[in-house]
Amino acid sequence: MNRIEALKQKAFEEKGFDGFLIANEINALYFSHCPGLACLLIPKIGENKAYVYNVNYEQAKAEAKGFKVELVKRNENLMAKIAEQAKAFKIKKLAIDALNVENYRKLAKELRGKTKLSVKGSLIWELRKVKDEEELEFMRKAGKITNEGMKTAYEVIRSGIKEIEAAAEIEYAMRKRGSWGTSFETILASGIRSAYPHGGCTDKEIRDGDLVVVDVGAAYKYYRSDMTRTLVAGKPSQKQIKLYEVVKEAQEKAVRAVKPKAKAKEIDNVARTVIEKAGYGEYFVHGLGHGVGLEVHEPPTLNPESKDKLAIGNVVTIEPGTYIIGFGGVRIEDTVLVKKGGAEKFTEGFYTLERAK
Amino acid sequence: MNRIEALKQKAFEEKGFDGFLIANEINALYFSHCPGLACLLIPKIGENKAYVYNVNYEQAKAEAKGFKVELVKRNENLMAKIAEQAKAFKIKKLAIDALNVENYRKLAKELRGKTKLSVKGSLIWELRKVKDEEELEFMRKAGKITNEGMKTAYEVIRSGIKEIEAAAEIEYAMRKRGSWGTSFETILASGIRSAYPHGGCTDKEIRDGDLVVVDVGAAYKYYRSDMTRTLVAGKPSQKQIKLYEVVKEAQEKAVRAVKPKAKAKEIDNVARTVIEKAGYGEYFVHGLGHGVGLEVHEPPTLNPESKDKLAIGNVVTIEPGTYIIGFGGVRIEDTVLVKKGGAEKFTEGFYTLERAK
């Protein structure tokens, strides 16, 4: 079943809506295979519409599959245009993925109470979080390219190189192998800044003995990947090794626990228990992982409060970490597919504190 | 006057609000100098609060200037927490920069009608669109690095290289010179795809005679730059040269027309008139430009419907283009500062269709 038909089944047949407004650009890309659209309107009865400003009009006409492309002029009120079409389609119960409060009010005003509006972005996430074969092909490729970037990290990181220079080499290696840019801003945080999970990447020089957290992701055909390794420039200390081994064991055990129907919070608990038993519980300051796809942070979510259950076709990160202020951080992360029998790793290898010889 | 004081002046003294909720992450970065915050609450009377989840808590405590940092737990209702604090501050009229309709409803519910809510993101844009000296220093640097990337483009683009390979070289050159990643996904569109203004970057091989639109930007300390040039792999045709000269004249004249108090739509009109007189008016399918700063698309906007006026300290792009389906596109873009007497270019040079010899 294609994506539009799947949405119609879920929203119209099962939930009783008779129209869906898709205002989030990534959701619009998911259904149309075309970037840069203003929004989509999918009616229960009638022709699907894609709305686009002039700058992307020709591209949309060539690339948006399954939609009649409608030009939006700069001085037009888009919400009024949507409302007019919703009336023409006789939509009585319109689902919306997401709107800011200002556009929501504009739309409601134009509809004059004749169409009931409901924000139902969760229905689209139910579809997006189960990847189809095409998506998995792109994500496997993004993972392979990310592995090549990490190989470069283990080759170039050494005492004396700047964080930003190492990032340049890693990103270059991924681009040369076909990456569509980076999935997110590369984190390459060394020394005490490695204790900030989102420490970014600065012009600080990496020094002998620094812990270095490298969090990178390639993208392929709009699909993303996410991988973290931690290494030491020079010879690791006993304390660094101990911290690393704990995180590594937590990550391995959590990956092995991944399977369809598992509760996300229980996978989190597998990793958290390893880290707590080693006495580092207070330093694991984030959840175990998150879904990945067209965006780098998607449902399902893996943390102690998550109500999500894993299902075949989910792609998630497994990324325990420990962060000790004034000392440094360790994180190990892979992007994995949930499949029958367990996890398939899209990123893998380099489970070591030691740089390449 | 610092940024928080300027906001208090504008929102509290001039507009009568007694609190401001800043929920947009980039706005929060602007006021706190710290990334990764969940939101800020600035009261007329009381201590400014920055709300942050555990993952970024230590970094926020070290980097968020002018705010008391409050930890938000994963299972806490952030909007309820904000409402509680707003009550403690006795806020009666709370301005909000931006919220999705779901969070807006949650907040309104928790406040039980005792605090009036108004969406006033425009007040923050009034501040952000006038850059201060520190911002201009970072943006000049971002522009200089972008120029180095464009120099590389003119060196590497030739018949036989893939679009994505050329992008790899350009981004690498910028990273090596200190860029904080890219300001946006590089566009490097050749041949007939150059007629799509947002044509992206593919593994297509560039061929002799192709028009190649290169749209890139470096970033420095969260500030962005934006620059486009168009060149030809091989010897340009007469039609390519004619199209190019028209766009070049339009861009030059528009840059010269930039000055404080000029109407944005009149600057657009300077460029549009050149292109229309040459008979290419229908192919200029977008506005002349947009503001740049912490984001790559900001106010003010330069197009025929814009109501904006330029002011000293605005940083904007000037980027006329013409796009002929089946033939190709030409765009020339610089990022410029509006200052007394005219424009200062942050990006410049390479106004030619011919690659470096």
XYZ file of C-alpha atoms in Angstrom:
714
model
C 0.000 0.000 0.000
C 1.451 3.381 -0.866
C 1.896 6.112 1.717
C -1.142 8.190 0.692
C -3.408 5.128 0.700
C -2.043 4.132 4.105
C -2.883 7.587 5.476
C -6.376 7.448 3.998
C -6.948 4.040 5.586
C -5.757 5.224 9.009
C -7.288 8.705 9.102
C -10.410 8.333 6.986
C -11.508 4.688 7.351
C -10.388 4.115 10.933
C -10.727 7.584 12.478
C -13.581 9.103 10.515
C -11.843 12.175 9.068
C -12.627 13.202 5.495
C -9.602 15.382 4.803
C -5.973 15.801 5.904
C -3.981 19.034 5.773
C -0.231 18.388 5.836
C 1.559 21.617 6.705
C 4.920 20.277 7.886
C 7.443 20.324 5.038
C 9.032 16.979 5.955
C 5.638 15.281 6.131
C 4.879 16.787 2.711
C 8.162 15.351 1.379
C 7.252 11.941 2.821
C 3.956 11.784 0.935
C 4.942 13.578 -2.294
C 8.668 12.692 -2.666
C 9.219 16.394 -3.384
C 10.989 18.970 -1.158
C 10.027 22.630 -0.811
C 6.216 22.359 -0.787
C 4.082 24.768 1.249
C 1.490 22.123 2.175
C -0.631 19.210 0.983
C -4.405 18.744 1.114
C -5.602 15.132 0.855
C -9.401 14.758 0.629
C -11.378 11.559 1.146
C -13.078 12.235 -2.173
C -11.324 14.308 -4.810
C -7.856 14.963 -6.203
C -4.877 15.395 -3.840
C -3.440 18.925 -3.946
C 0.133 20.135 -3.382
C 0.514 23.878 -2.749
C 3.794 25.536 -3.695
C 5.210 29.025 -4.144
C 6.559 30.103 -7.524
C 10.212 29.543 -6.572
C 9.661 25.763 -6.395
C 6.705 25.458 -8.793
C 8.484 23.929 -11.783
C 10.384 21.449 -9.624
C 7.161 20.428 -7.879
C 5.373 19.880 -11.193
C 8.190 17.549 -12.244
C 8.736 15.729 -8.935
C 5.579 15.715 -6.742
C 4.014 12.287 -7.316
C 0.303 11.743 -6.700
C -0.662 15.401 -6.349
C -2.106 18.137 -8.524
C 0.295 21.049 -8.036
C -1.293 24.411 -7.207
C 0.671 27.661 -7.439
C 0.477 29.955 -4.399
C 1.168 33.598 -5.138
C 3.235 35.615 -2.686
C 0.357 37.936 -1.845
C -2.198 35.153 -1.426
C -3.481 34.054 1.979
C -2.546 30.366 1.966
C -4.911 29.465 4.801
C -7.806 31.132 2.945
C -6.900 29.156 -0.172
C -6.868 25.891 1.805
C -10.198 26.761 3.415
C -11.776 27.454 0.040
C -10.590 24.112 -1.333
C -11.722 22.280 1.828
C -15.185 23.724 1.268
C -15.127 22.665 -2.398
C -14.186 19.142 -1.268
C -17.048 19.324 1.289
C -14.622 18.333 4.081
C -16.432 18.223 7.445
C -13.694 16.793 9.679
C -10.218 17.957 8.738
C -7.134 16.455 10.399
C -3.991 18.616 10.542
C -0.454 17.419 11.201
C 0.879 20.614 12.849
C 0.224 24.357 12.702
C 1.412 27.325 14.679
C -1.323 29.036 16.615
C -1.493 31.989 14.218
C -2.125 29.893 11.099
C -4.526 27.660 13.001
C -6.603 30.692 13.902
C -6.518 32.017 10.329
C -7.677 28.666 8.987
C -10.411 28.299 11.615
C -11.631 31.813 10.849
C -11.829 31.146 7.103
C -13.700 27.871 7.664
C -16.303 29.705 9.784
C -17.061 26.664 11.951
C -18.280 24.579 9.022
C -15.304 22.215 9.167
C -14.098 20.687 12.434
C -10.320 20.861 12.897
C -8.218 18.346 14.845
C -4.432 18.282 15.269
C -3.461 14.671 14.540
C 0.246 14.658 13.741
C 0.528 11.386 15.657
C -1.335 9.561 12.859
C 1.431 10.494 10.438
C 4.136 9.440 12.869
C 2.464 6.039 13.082
C 3.195 5.682 9.377
C 6.595 7.384 9.271
C 8.070 5.361 12.104
C 7.603 2.106 10.171
C 10.045 2.327 7.281
C 9.311 0.719 3.909
C 11.854 -1.103 1.720
C 12.833 2.012 -0.224
C 13.447 3.941 2.977
C 15.505 1.086 4.429
C 17.650 0.960 1.297
C 18.448 4.668 1.627
C 19.076 4.362 5.370
C 21.417 1.370 4.951
C 23.365 3.431 2.438
C 23.451 6.454 4.805
C 24.728 4.121 7.539
C 27.475 2.695 5.309
C 28.668 6.197 4.423
C 28.605 7.172 8.108
C 30.837 4.180 8.888
C 33.334 5.527 6.361
C 33.249 8.889 8.107
C 33.934 7.203 11.437
C 36.845 5.271 9.908
C 38.311 8.651 8.992
C 37.731 9.904 12.556
C 39.851 7.055 13.936
C 42.576 7.884 11.404
C 42.772 11.670 11.841
C 42.082 12.298 15.523
C 45.367 12.735 17.343
C 47.055 15.145 19.697
C 47.552 18.481 17.900
C 44.625 18.483 15.451
C 41.796 20.963 16.045
C 38.267 19.628 16.615
C 37.020 21.556 13.594
C 39.833 20.220 11.370
C 38.995 16.649 12.291
C 35.313 17.391 11.529
C 36.370 18.756 8.116
C 38.131 15.472 7.269
C 35.229 13.301 8.460
C 32.568 15.285 6.578
C 34.738 15.373 3.444
C 35.143 11.582 3.547
C 31.359 11.152 3.785
C 30.615 13.657 1.000
C 33.143 11.978 -1.304
C 31.327 8.680 -0.737
C 27.957 10.149 -1.697
C 26.540 11.744 1.447
C 23.829 14.364 0.957
C 25.433 16.749 3.431
C 25.335 15.947 7.141
C 22.301 14.691 9.071
C 22.972 17.237 11.821
C 25.795 19.495 12.970
C 28.740 17.258 13.730
C 29.687 16.982 17.394
C 33.397 16.581 17.969
C 33.979 17.516 21.591
C 37.290 16.830 23.298
C 38.658 17.042 26.831
C 36.304 18.427 29.455
C 33.865 19.636 26.765
C 33.205 15.979 25.905
C 31.122 15.989 29.110
C 28.515 18.107 27.284
C 26.379 15.661 25.242
C 25.756 18.433 22.658
C 29.181 20.050 22.959
C 29.454 20.952 19.289
C 32.764 21.411 17.608
C 35.189 24.273 18.204
C 38.660 25.370 17.129
C 40.108 23.840 20.318
C 43.201 21.740 19.731
C 42.872 18.115 20.823
C 45.490 17.227 23.449
C 47.205 14.043 24.506
C 44.920 12.116 26.827
C 41.694 13.914 25.816
C 38.512 11.903 25.560
C 36.977 12.767 22.167
C 33.260 12.201 21.485
C 32.538 12.036 17.745
C 28.828 12.155 16.818
C 28.239 12.260 13.060
C 25.710 11.250 10.451
C 25.594 11.023 6.692
C 22.374 11.505 4.741
C 21.240 9.790 1.560
C 18.231 10.870 -0.527
C 16.834 12.858 2.443
C 17.280 9.910 4.896
C 19.590 10.285 7.865
C 21.947 8.280 9.980
C 23.407 8.842 13.447
C 26.556 7.316 14.990
C 28.781 8.154 17.947
C 32.115 6.804 19.030
C 34.481 7.912 21.755
C 38.248 7.638 21.505
C 41.307 8.965 23.248
C 44.091 10.980 21.666
C 47.110 9.099 23.037
C 47.121 6.424 25.686
C 43.851 5.994 27.632
C 43.958 6.203 31.417
C 42.590 3.453 33.668
C 39.605 5.632 34.585
C 38.849 6.332 30.912
C 39.054 2.619 30.121
C 36.759 1.704 32.998
C 34.147 4.292 31.985
C 34.374 3.156 28.365
C 33.954 -0.542 29.130
C 30.814 0.167 31.134
C 29.215 2.191 28.322
C 30.269 -0.413 25.766
C 28.681 -3.218 27.759
C 25.510 -1.138 28.184
C 25.316 -0.477 24.464
C 25.953 -4.101 23.464
C 23.356 -5.442 25.870
C 20.759 -2.882 24.779
C 21.317 -3.662 21.079
C 20.902 -7.376 21.859
C 17.642 -6.623 23.703
C 16.090 -4.885 20.676
C 13.256 -6.934 19.180
C 9.738 -6.383 17.846
C 7.114 -5.696 20.554
C 9.756 -4.856 23.177
C 8.835 -1.877 25.353
C 11.151 1.055 24.602
C 11.548 1.817 28.306
C 12.709 -1.744 28.939
C 15.476 -1.444 26.339
C 16.490 1.794 28.051
C 16.478 -0.065 31.350
C 18.851 -2.769 30.066
C 21.511 -0.128 29.376
C 20.715 1.978 32.429
C 21.043 -0.991 34.770
C 24.560 -1.763 33.519
C 25.612 1.847 34.069
C 23.897 2.126 37.464
C 25.460 -1.090 38.737
C 28.899 0.284 37.832
C 28.117 3.368 39.948
C 27.772 5.834 37.066
C 23.960 6.106 37.014
C 23.846 9.819 37.791
C 26.082 10.549 34.768
C 23.731 8.965 32.175
C 21.804 12.227 31.693
C 19.703 11.428 28.615
C 17.457 8.738 27.184
C 18.841 5.662 25.430
C 17.791 6.641 21.935
C 15.310 7.925 19.376
C 13.895 7.085 15.980
C 15.693 8.212 12.822
C 14.424 8.694 9.280
C 13.779 11.834 7.249
C 14.580 13.634 10.518
C 17.357 12.788 12.925
C 15.030 12.807 15.947
C 11.734 11.035 15.393
C 9.432 8.640 17.248
C 9.736 6.093 18.771
C 11.578 7.376 21.830
C 13.622 5.135 24.125
C 13.816 6.497 27.673
C 12.553 5.565 31.138
C 9.232 7.398 30.632
C 8.536 6.242 27.060
C 5.213 4.549 26.334
C 6.411 3.376 22.895
C 6.726 -0.240 21.832
C 9.198 -1.255 19.145
C 7.862 -2.714 15.907
C 9.324 -4.268 12.771
C 10.505 -1.451 10.499
C 11.393 1.040 13.251
C 14.882 2.519 12.921
C 16.277 3.765 16.227
C 19.501 4.811 17.865
C 20.964 2.964 20.838
C 23.261 5.465 22.522
C 24.063 5.205 26.214
C 26.530 7.753 27.571
C 28.135 8.949 30.774
C 29.258 12.535 31.290
C 31.430 13.578 34.209
C 31.850 17.345 34.534
C 35.527 18.286 34.753
C 36.619 14.877 33.476
C 34.889 14.090 30.181
C 32.220 11.999 28.492
C 31.809 8.669 26.755
C 28.984 7.808 24.343
C 28.620 4.875 21.953
C 25.772 5.010 19.445
C 24.536 2.977 16.526
C 21.524 3.355 14.258
C 19.692 0.004 14.120
C 16.667 -1.482 12.363
C 14.105 -3.441 14.374
C 13.452 -6.631 12.454
C 12.141 -10.130 13.075
C 14.448 -11.769 15.610
C 16.315 -8.606 16.687
C 18.338 -5.634 15.485
C 20.189 -5.035 12.223
C 22.957 -2.486 12.646
C 23.123 0.244 9.989
C 26.294 1.590 11.640
C 28.884 -0.600 13.323
C 32.524 -1.233 14.152
C 35.164 0.904 15.877
C 34.199 -0.148 19.395
C 37.500 1.001 20.837
C 39.074 3.893 22.682
C 42.206 3.609 20.570
C 42.743 5.494 17.348
C 43.878 3.638 14.194
C 47.567 2.734 14.135
C 21.848 48.247 25.619
C 21.990 44.469 25.849
C 19.490 42.238 24.078
C 17.381 41.413 27.121
C 17.147 45.098 28.101
C 16.194 45.995 24.536
C 13.383 43.421 24.599
C 12.141 44.696 27.955
C 12.102 48.244 26.594
C 10.168 47.253 23.483
C 7.741 44.722 24.959
C 7.231 45.988 28.492
C 7.758 49.779 28.361
C 6.377 50.412 24.872
C 3.751 47.656 24.496
C 2.575 47.113 28.053
C 3.416 43.420 28.474
C 4.816 42.247 31.805
C 6.357 38.954 30.703
C 7.822 37.289 27.597
C 7.915 33.551 26.906
C 10.543 32.660 24.329
C 9.856 29.169 23.028
C 11.792 29.235 19.760
C 15.250 27.722 20.239
C 17.013 30.252 18.006
C 15.380 33.172 19.815
C 16.525 31.578 23.079
C 20.072 31.346 21.707
C 19.910 35.028 20.692
C 19.068 36.190 24.218
C 21.100 33.663 26.246
C 24.093 32.912 23.968
C 23.436 29.240 24.716
C 22.119 26.552 22.327
C 19.797 23.687 23.250
C 17.439 25.467 25.672
C 13.773 24.458 25.918
C 12.548 28.037 26.510
C 13.116 31.315 28.330
C 10.770 33.257 30.600
C 11.606 36.961 31.002
C 9.459 38.770 33.583
C 9.107 42.534 33.960
C 9.892 42.085 37.658
C 11.924 39.088 38.785
C 14.801 36.897 37.697
C 15.025 35.696 34.069
C 14.614 31.917 33.753
C 16.066 29.498 31.214
C 14.415 26.060 31.075
C 16.485 23.108 29.907
C 16.292 19.323 29.883
C 18.929 17.266 31.672
C 20.886 16.450 28.503
C 21.927 20.110 28.128
C 21.695 21.191 31.780
C 25.419 21.390 32.614
C 26.216 23.228 29.378
C 23.397 25.710 30.037
C 24.626 26.398 33.564
C 28.059 27.209 32.148
C 26.982 29.157 29.046
C 23.535 30.781 29.462
C 24.250 34.410 30.358
C 21.675 36.490 32.229
C 19.369 33.614 33.184
C 18.768 31.381 36.164
C 18.831 27.869 34.707
C 15.939 25.593 35.651
C 16.052 21.844 35.060
C 13.026 20.334 33.291
C 12.505 16.639 33.948
C 11.434 14.387 31.095
C 8.105 13.551 32.717
C 7.301 17.157 33.637
C 4.691 19.210 31.770
C 6.785 22.160 30.585
C 3.764 24.372 29.877
C 2.445 23.731 33.406
C 5.847 24.657 34.817
C 5.875 27.898 32.817
C 2.321 28.707 33.909
C 3.235 28.157 37.558
C 6.226 30.482 37.266
C 4.178 33.095 35.373
C 1.710 33.077 38.276
C 4.536 33.438 40.800
C 5.832 36.419 38.790
C 2.247 37.802 38.775
C 2.401 38.192 34.974
C -0.893 39.536 33.620
C -0.012 40.093 29.946
C 2.374 37.488 28.578
C 3.885 37.888 25.112
C 4.963 34.696 23.295
C 7.305 34.466 20.321
C 5.820 31.320 18.739
C 4.000 28.183 19.852
C 2.295 25.330 18.089
C -1.433 25.189 18.691
C -1.169 22.206 21.066
C 1.310 23.867 23.448
C -0.585 27.142 23.250
C -3.745 25.367 24.404
C -1.878 23.587 27.214
C -0.422 26.864 28.430
C -3.752 28.699 28.202
C -5.451 25.891 30.121
C -2.866 25.971 32.922
C -3.152 29.761 33.205
C -6.943 29.484 33.602
C -7.621 32.868 32.009
C -5.650 34.768 34.659
C -2.885 35.757 32.241
C -3.617 37.181 28.792
C -1.549 35.570 26.014
C -0.439 37.323 22.803
C 1.743 35.931 20.016
C 4.288 38.684 19.372
C 7.226 37.078 17.564
C 7.458 40.222 15.440
C 8.800 42.180 18.441
C 11.791 39.839 18.588
C 12.362 40.098 14.859
C 12.516 43.895 15.252
C 15.542 43.319 17.473
C 17.133 40.409 15.616
C 17.023 42.109 12.230
C 19.275 44.934 13.451
C 22.654 43.305 14.049
C 25.011 44.519 16.778
C 28.788 44.808 16.457
C 29.472 41.303 17.768
C 27.012 39.811 15.294
C 28.524 41.792 12.424
C 32.009 40.566 13.333
C 30.823 36.944 13.155
C 28.917 37.553 9.910
C 31.894 39.249 8.243
C 33.970 36.222 9.159
C 31.278 33.841 7.823
C 31.260 35.869 4.590
C 35.042 35.698 4.233
C 35.006 31.917 4.683
C 32.183 31.638 2.132
C 34.305 33.579 -0.366
C 37.035 30.968 0.090
C 34.507 28.240 -0.613
C 33.463 30.011 -3.818
C 37.099 30.345 -4.864
C 37.305 26.564 -4.605
C 34.113 26.215 -6.685
C 35.713 28.167 -9.515
C 38.786 25.927 -9.276
C 37.136 22.500 -9.134
C 34.041 22.785 -11.329
C 34.814 21.352 -14.739
C 33.402 18.885 -17.218
C 33.570 15.383 -15.679
C 33.245 16.169 -11.954
C 30.049 15.156 -10.162
C 27.933 17.849 -8.504
C 28.321 16.132 -5.146
C 32.117 15.870 -5.534
C 32.401 19.582 -6.223
C 30.214 20.263 -3.166
C 32.576 18.075 -1.092
C 35.571 20.199 -2.120
C 33.794 23.508 -1.450
C 32.499 22.483 1.983
C 35.899 21.050 2.909
C 37.613 24.322 1.969
C 35.175 26.266 4.188
C 35.504 23.853 7.118
C 39.308 24.012 6.932
C 39.076 27.789 7.184
C 36.932 27.660 10.301
C 33.338 27.291 9.147
C 30.879 25.912 11.692
C 29.343 23.524 9.173
C 27.193 24.866 6.353
C 24.482 27.528 6.681
C 22.099 25.390 4.610
C 22.269 22.403 2.272
C 24.593 23.359 -0.541
C 22.938 23.802 -3.937
C 25.119 22.764 -6.827
C 22.767 22.260 -9.745
C 24.076 21.825 -13.283
C 22.572 21.651 -16.761
C 18.784 21.759 -16.976
C 18.469 21.212 -13.188
C 20.059 24.637 -12.705
C 16.614 25.961 -13.736
C 15.279 24.798 -10.330
C 16.198 27.534 -7.819
C 16.376 24.882 -5.063
C 17.755 22.112 -7.258
C 19.965 20.610 -4.568
C 23.024 18.608 -5.395
C 23.073 15.140 -6.964
C 25.568 12.594 -8.258
C 25.053 13.903 -11.799
C 28.266 14.466 -13.704
C 28.779 18.044 -14.871
C 29.107 18.215 -18.664
C 30.801 20.566 -21.055
C 28.576 23.606 -21.612
C 26.444 23.104 -18.486
C 25.346 26.142 -16.519
C 26.235 25.447 -12.861
C 24.489 27.336 -10.045
C 26.525 27.196 -6.816
C 24.665 28.413 -3.704
C 26.696 27.971 -0.509
C 27.162 29.492 2.902
C 29.613 29.148 5.742
C 28.624 29.704 9.376
C 30.631 31.176 12.205
C 29.615 31.087 15.878
C 25.987 30.325 14.889
C 25.863 33.193 12.305
C 25.277 32.402 8.672
C 26.214 33.599 5.227
C 24.677 33.048 1.806
C 26.310 33.397 -1.621
C 25.510 32.229 -5.133
C 27.494 32.283 -8.323
C 26.818 30.767 -11.714
C 29.517 29.473 -14.012
C 29.828 27.312 -17.090
C 31.859 24.136 -17.431
C 33.678 24.845 -20.694
C 33.026 27.687 -23.106
C 29.822 29.675 -22.475
C 27.344 30.037 -25.333
C 26.088 33.424 -26.545
C 22.689 32.800 -24.949
C 24.315 31.890 -21.609
C 26.447 35.045 -21.731
C 23.432 37.228 -22.518
C 21.376 35.778 -19.672
C 24.336 36.136 -17.309
C 25.035 39.772 -18.180
C 21.412 40.712 -17.506
C 21.401 39.066 -14.073
C 24.792 40.595 -13.265
C 23.575 44.082 -14.152
C 20.410 43.540 -12.093
C 22.460 42.414 -9.093
C 24.955 45.293 -9.325
C 22.241 47.920 -9.643
C 20.256 46.475 -6.739
C 23.339 46.371 -4.471
C 24.028 50.018 -5.356
C 20.424 50.929 -4.499
C 20.695 49.508 -0.976
C 20.640 52.243 1.653
C 19.023 52.959 5.008
C 15.298 53.804 4.810
C 14.964 52.399 1.270
C 11.772 50.407 0.728
C 12.610 46.723 0.251
C 10.141 46.455 -2.637
C 11.900 49.303 -4.416
C 15.260 47.513 -4.233
C 13.519 44.453 -5.656
C 12.097 46.655 -8.387
C 15.538 47.946 -9.415
C 16.670 44.400 -10.218
C 13.322 43.290 -11.625
C 13.191 46.217 -14.052
C 16.593 45.315 -15.537
C 15.476 41.718 -16.061
C 12.062 42.674 -17.426
C 13.530 45.165 -19.896
C 15.795 42.415 -21.235
C 12.683 40.283 -21.834
C 13.347 37.746 -19.073
C 10.807 39.002 -16.521
C 8.736 35.815 -16.432
C 11.853 33.791 -15.508
C 12.646 35.733 -12.311
C 10.412 33.489 -10.189
C 11.380 34.580 -6.688
C 11.934 37.675 -4.562
C 15.197 39.613 -4.645
C 16.395 38.597 -1.201
C 15.956 38.033 2.515
C 17.572 38.833 5.819
C 20.354 36.595 7.171
C 21.649 36.112 10.714
C 21.294 33.212 13.134
C 18.989 31.794 10.467
C 19.537 31.814 6.743
C 16.057 33.207 6.014
C 15.000 36.058 8.287
C 13.256 39.413 8.025
C 13.463 41.812 6.290
C 12.149 40.406 3.018
C 12.887 41.973 -0.367
C 10.158 41.224 -2.906
C 7.455 43.122 -4.819
C 4.899 42.708 -1.997
C 7.236 43.468 0.921
C 6.240 46.200 3.361
C 9.718 46.248 4.947
C 12.060 49.219 4.970
C 15.806 48.749 5.207
C 17.628 50.086 8.246
C 21.224 50.415 9.399
C 22.362 47.038 10.746
C 20.141 44.864 8.527
C 22.024 42.088 6.744
C 20.277 40.921 3.579
C 20.884 38.933 0.424
C 20.638 40.481 -3.025
C 20.033 37.549 -5.380
C 18.254 38.075 -8.681
C 17.945 35.014 -10.903
C 16.419 33.774 -14.133
C 15.367 30.165 -14.694
C 14.482 28.811 -18.109
C 13.034 25.294 -18.030
C 14.897 23.005 -20.447
C 17.802 25.458 -20.718
C 19.123 26.347 -17.268
C 19.339 29.028 -14.634
C 21.520 31.946 -13.564
C 21.612 33.447 -10.076
C 24.091 35.881 -8.521
C 23.826 36.487 -4.786
C 25.744 38.371 -2.133
C 25.130 38.887 1.565
C 25.358 42.624 2.333
C 25.137 44.893 5.354
C 22.950 48.007 5.217
C 25.050 50.855 6.570
C 25.183 54.615 6.401
C 25.659 55.571 2.764
C 24.928 52.156 1.250
C 25.836 48.480 1.296
C 28.917 46.677 2.608
C 29.411 43.326 0.917
C 30.179 40.387 3.209
C 30.609 38.164 0.140
C 32.064 39.353 -3.150
C 34.111 38.616 -6.228
C 33.874 35.896 -8.883
C 31.380 37.786 -11.043
C 32.114 35.667 -14.079
C 30.785 32.684 -16.006
C 34.293 31.370 -16.521
C 36.003 28.936 -14.190
C 39.521 29.667 -12.876
C 42.282 28.967 -15.369
